[in-house]
Coordinates of C-alpha atoms in Angstrom, one line a residue:
X1 CA -123.0 12.0 -13.5
X2 CA -123.2 9.3 -10.9
X3 CA -120.0 7.7 -9.7
X4 CA -121.1 4.1 -10.3
X5 CA -122.2 4.6 -13.8
X6 CA -120.4 7.5 -15.5
X7 CA -121.8 8.7 -18.8
X8 CA -124.9 6.6 -18.4
X9 CA -126.9 8.7 -15.8
X10 CA -127.3 12.4 -15.5
X11 CA -128.4 13.6 -12.0
X12 CA -130.5 16.7 -11.6
X13 CA -132.0 18.1 -8.3
X14 CA -135.5 19.5 -8.6
X15 CA -136.9 22.6 -7.0
X16 CA -139.1 22.6 -3.9
X17 CA -142.8 22.9 -4.4
X18 CA -146.1 22.3 -2.6
X19 CA -146.6 18.6 -1.9
X20 CA -149.4 16.9 -4.1
X21 CA -150.2 14.4 -1.4
X22 CA -149.9 16.1 2.1
X23 CA -151.3 19.5 2.6
X24 CA -148.9 22.0 4.1
X25 CA -145.8 20.0 3.2
X26 CA -143.1 20.9 0.7
X27 CA -141.9 18.3 -1.8
X28 CA -138.6 18.0 -3.5
X29 CA -137.3 15.3 -5.9
X30 CA -134.0 14.3 -7.3
X31 CA -133.8 12.9 -10.9
X32 CA -131.5 10.8 -13.0
X33 CA -131.8 10.6 -16.7
X34 CA -130.7 7.1 -17.8
X35 CA -128.9 7.0 -21.1
X36 CA -128.2 3.3 -20.5
X37 CA -129.7 1.1 -17.8
X38 CA -128.9 -2.6 -17.3
X39 CA -131.1 -4.9 -15.3
X40 CA -128.6 -5.3 -12.5
X41 CA -128.1 -1.5 -12.2
X42 CA -131.9 -1.0 -12.2
X43 CA -132.3 -3.5 -9.4
X44 CA -129.7 -1.6 -7.3
X45 CA -131.7 1.6 -7.9
X46 CA -135.1 0.0 -7.1
X47 CA -133.7 -1.3 -3.8
X48 CA -132.7 2.2 -2.9
X49 CA -136.1 3.7 -3.5
X50 CA -135.8 5.0 -7.1
X51 CA -138.8 4.9 -9.5
X52 CA -138.8 5.1 -13.3
X53 CA -140.9 6.8 -16.0
X54 CA -139.4 6.4 -19.4
X55 CA -135.7 7.4 -19.1
X56 CA -136.3 9.4 -16.0
X57 CA -135.5 7.9 -12.5
X58 CA -136.6 9.8 -9.4
X59 CA -137.0 9.7 -5.6
X60 CA -137.9 12.2 -2.9
X61 CA -135.3 14.3 -1.1
X62 CA -137.7 16.3 1.1
X63 CA -135.8 18.0 4.0
X64 CA -138.6 18.4 6.5
X65 CA -140.8 15.4 5.8
X66 CA -140.1 11.7 5.5
X67 CA -143.6 10.3 4.9
X68 CA -143.0 8.9 1.4
X69 CA -141.8 5.3 2.1
X70 CA -140.8 2.9 -0.7
X71 CA -142.9 -0.2 -0.4
X72 CA -142.4 -3.7 -1.9
X73 CA -144.6 -6.7 -1.6
X74 CA -143.0 -10.1 -0.7
X75 CA -144.3 -12.1 -3.7
X76 CA -143.8 -15.6 -2.4
X77 CA -145.5 -15.0 0.9
X78 CA -148.4 -12.8 -0.3
X79 CA -151.7 -13.9 1.0
X80 CA -154.8 -12.1 -0.3
X81 CA -157.4 -11.0 2.3
X82 CA -161.2 -11.6 1.9
X83 CA -161.8 -8.5 -0.2
X84 CA -158.9 -9.2 -2.5
X85 CA -160.1 -12.8 -3.1
X86 CA -163.6 -11.5 -3.9
X87 CA -162.0 -9.1 -6.4
X88 CA -160.3 -11.9 -8.2
X89 CA -163.5 -13.9 -8.4
X90 CA -165.4 -10.8 -9.7
X91 CA -162.9 -10.3 -12.5
X92 CA -162.3 -13.9 -13.4
X93 CA -163.4 -13.3 -17.0
X94 CA -160.8 -10.7 -17.6
X95 CA -158.0 -12.0 -19.8
X96 CA -154.4 -10.9 -19.3
X97 CA -151.7 -10.6 -21.9
X98 CA -148.1 -9.7 -21.0
X99 CA -145.9 -8.3 -23.8
X100 CA -143.5 -5.5 -24.7
X101 CA -145.0 -2.0 -24.4
X102 CA -146.8 -0.8 -27.5
X103 CA -148.8 2.3 -28.6
X104 CA -152.2 2.3 -30.4
X105 CA -155.3 4.5 -30.6
X106 CA -156.8 2.0 -28.1
X107 CA -154.1 2.8 -25.6
X108 CA -154.5 6.6 -26.0
X109 CA -158.3 6.5 -25.8
X110 CA -158.2 4.4 -22.6
X111 CA -155.6 6.6 -21.0
X112 CA -157.5 9.8 -21.7
X113 CA -160.8 8.4 -20.6
X114 CA -159.3 7.3 -17.3
X115 CA -157.7 10.7 -16.6
X116 CA -160.8 12.6 -17.6
X117 CA -162.8 10.5 -15.0
X118 CA -160.1 11.1 -12.4
X119 CA -160.3 14.8 -13.2
X120 CA -164.0 14.9 -12.5
X121 CA -163.9 12.6 -9.4
X122 CA -160.6 13.8 -7.7
X123 CA -159.8 17.0 -9.4
X124 CA -156.7 15.7 -11.1
X125 CA -155.2 18.2 -13.6
X126 CA -156.4 17.1 -17.0
X127 CA -154.7 17.3 -20.4
X128 CA -155.2 14.8 -23.1
X129 CA -152.1 12.8 -23.9
X130 CA -150.7 12.3 -27.4
X131 CA -148.9 9.3 -28.8
X132 CA -145.6 11.2 -28.6
X133 CA -146.2 12.2 -24.9
X134 CA -147.2 8.6 -24.1
X135 CA -144.0 7.2 -25.6
X136 CA -141.9 9.8 -23.8
X137 CA -143.5 9.0 -20.4
X138 CA -143.7 5.2 -20.6
X139 CA -141.6 3.8 -23.4
X140 CA -138.6 6.1 -24.0
X141 CA -135.4 4.1 -23.6
X142 CA -137.1 0.9 -24.7
X143 CA -135.4 -1.0 -21.9
X144 CA -135.3 -4.8 -22.1
X145 CA -137.1 -5.3 -18.8
X146 CA -140.2 -3.2 -19.6
X147 CA -143.5 -5.0 -20.0
X148 CA -147.1 -4.1 -20.7
X149 CA -150.0 -6.0 -18.9
X150 CA -153.1 -5.8 -21.0
X151 CA -156.5 -6.6 -19.5
X152 CA -159.3 -7.4 -21.9
X153 CA -163.0 -8.3 -21.5
X154 CA -164.3 -10.1 -24.5
X155 CA -161.5 -8.5 -26.6
X156 CA -162.1 -5.0 -25.3
X157 CA -159.1 -3.3 -23.6
X158 CA -160.3 -2.3 -20.1
X159 CA -157.1 -2.0 -18.2
X160 CA -153.4 -1.5 -18.9
X161 CA -150.4 -1.8 -16.5
X162 CA -146.8 -0.7 -17.2
X163 CA -144.6 -3.1 -15.3
X164 CA -140.8 -3.6 -15.2
X165 CA -139.7 -7.3 -14.9
X166 CA -136.1 -7.9 -14.0
X167 CA -134.2 -11.1 -13.2
X168 CA -135.2 -11.0 -9.5
X169 CA -137.9 -8.4 -9.0
X170 CA -140.8 -6.4 -10.5
X171 CA -141.8 -2.8 -10.4
X172 CA -145.4 -1.6 -10.9
X173 CA -145.0 1.7 -12.8
X174 CA -148.5 2.8 -13.7
X175 CA -152.0 1.4 -14.2
X176 CA -155.1 2.9 -15.9
X177 CA -158.5 1.5 -16.7
X178 CA -161.8 2.0 -18.3
X179 CA -164.0 4.2 -16.0
X180 CA -166.9 1.9 -16.7
X181 CA -165.1 -0.8 -14.7
X182 CA -164.3 1.3 -11.7
X183 CA -166.7 -0.6 -9.4
X184 CA -165.0 -3.9 -10.4
X185 CA -161.8 -3.0 -8.6
X186 CA -159.5 -3.4 -11.5
X187 CA -156.7 -1.7 -9.6
X188 CA -156.7 -4.3 -6.9
X189 CA -157.1 -7.0 -9.5
X190 CA -154.1 -5.8 -11.5
X191 CA -151.8 -5.8 -8.5
X192 CA -152.8 -9.4 -7.7
X193 CA -152.2 -10.5 -11.3
X194 CA -148.8 -8.9 -11.2
X195 CA -148.0 -10.8 -8.0
X196 CA -149.4 -14.0 -9.5
X197 CA -147.2 -13.5 -12.6
X198 CA -144.1 -12.7 -10.4
X199 CA -144.7 -15.9 -8.3
X200 CA -144.9 -18.0 -11.4
X201 CA -141.7 -16.5 -12.8
X202 CA -139.8 -16.8 -9.5
X203 CA -139.5 -13.1 -8.7
X204 CA -139.0 -12.1 -5.1
X205 CA -140.5 -8.6 -4.8
X206 CA -143.0 -6.3 -6.4
X207 CA -142.0 -2.7 -5.9
X208 CA -145.1 -0.5 -5.7
X209 CA -143.7 3.0 -5.4
X210 CA -144.3 5.2 -2.4
X211 CA -146.5 4.5 0.5
X212 CA -147.9 7.5 2.5
X213 CA -149.8 6.6 5.6
X214 CA -151.9 9.7 5.8
X215 CA -152.8 9.9 2.1
X216 CA -155.8 7.9 1.0
X217 CA -154.6 7.6 -2.6
X218 CA -151.3 6.2 -1.5
X219 CA -151.9 4.1 1.6
X220 CA -153.9 1.4 -0.2
X221 CA -150.5 -0.3 -1.0
X222 CA -150.2 -1.5 2.6
X223 CA -153.2 -3.8 2.1
X224 CA -151.0 -6.2 0.1
X225 CA -149.3 -8.2 2.8
X226 CA -146.7 -9.1 3.7
X227 CA -144.7 -6.1 2.6
X228 CA -141.5 -4.2 3.5
X229 CA -140.7 -0.5 3.8
X230 CA -137.4 1.1 3.0
X231 CA -136.1 2.6 6.2
X232 CA -134.2 5.5 4.6
X233 CA -132.9 6.6 1.2
X234 CA -129.2 5.8 0.9
X235 CA -126.4 6.6 -1.5
X236 CA -125.4 4.1 -4.3
X237 CA -122.5 2.9 -2.2
X238 CA -124.6 2.3 0.9
X239 CA -126.7 -0.8 1.7
X240 CA -130.5 -0.2 1.9
X241 CA -132.4 -1.5 4.9
X242 CA -135.9 -2.9 4.4
X243 CA -138.2 -4.0 7.3
X244 CA -141.6 -5.6 7.4
X245 CA -144.3 -3.0 7.8

């Protein structure tokens, strides 16, 4: 159990394995299972580099590599570049609804279509997800700050983002979309819509997970400027240090 929150978080250290992002590197994660998680506690963890899927919080504890850097976008100061502005114009007809997370056949079909496409294009491991697995991964805990960003084109669900919205910040957890809309850049569009939502709601930062400079699937996050990088992972009682990238 953690010292700051006894009986609410169980900490488990994972085993070392081959890194999924950098060839030749070994990865190791530390996990916390959250039985209870307040907004204030979650903000403390976000600022120290923790991520969340369902009840599971995690961050890297790799001994020989420090390339995974937590990145957060400065919402109020964000200025889109030319390509990002074009992306917004291209997707102007997409409608966004923000609500509490739900599950439907529509969700599962979209998720499985996206992952099958990524399996063919990028050799991602593929296994169709069930409603029970989806709930465990994204909804377990039913925390008050969890939200679902639905993107629809003439009523058709074409993209879905799982996003945490706390009193002062946001955390982009996961996004998947219809493969037919891949050329439209819905990933870039969704991040900008999250920033737009955060700005309207007065949030300061959008946490985007881990930035890895030498990994093409992870270094796109640095295109959203200005942003800050966490300088090192610290214990709960230490103050985190963030610097502009």
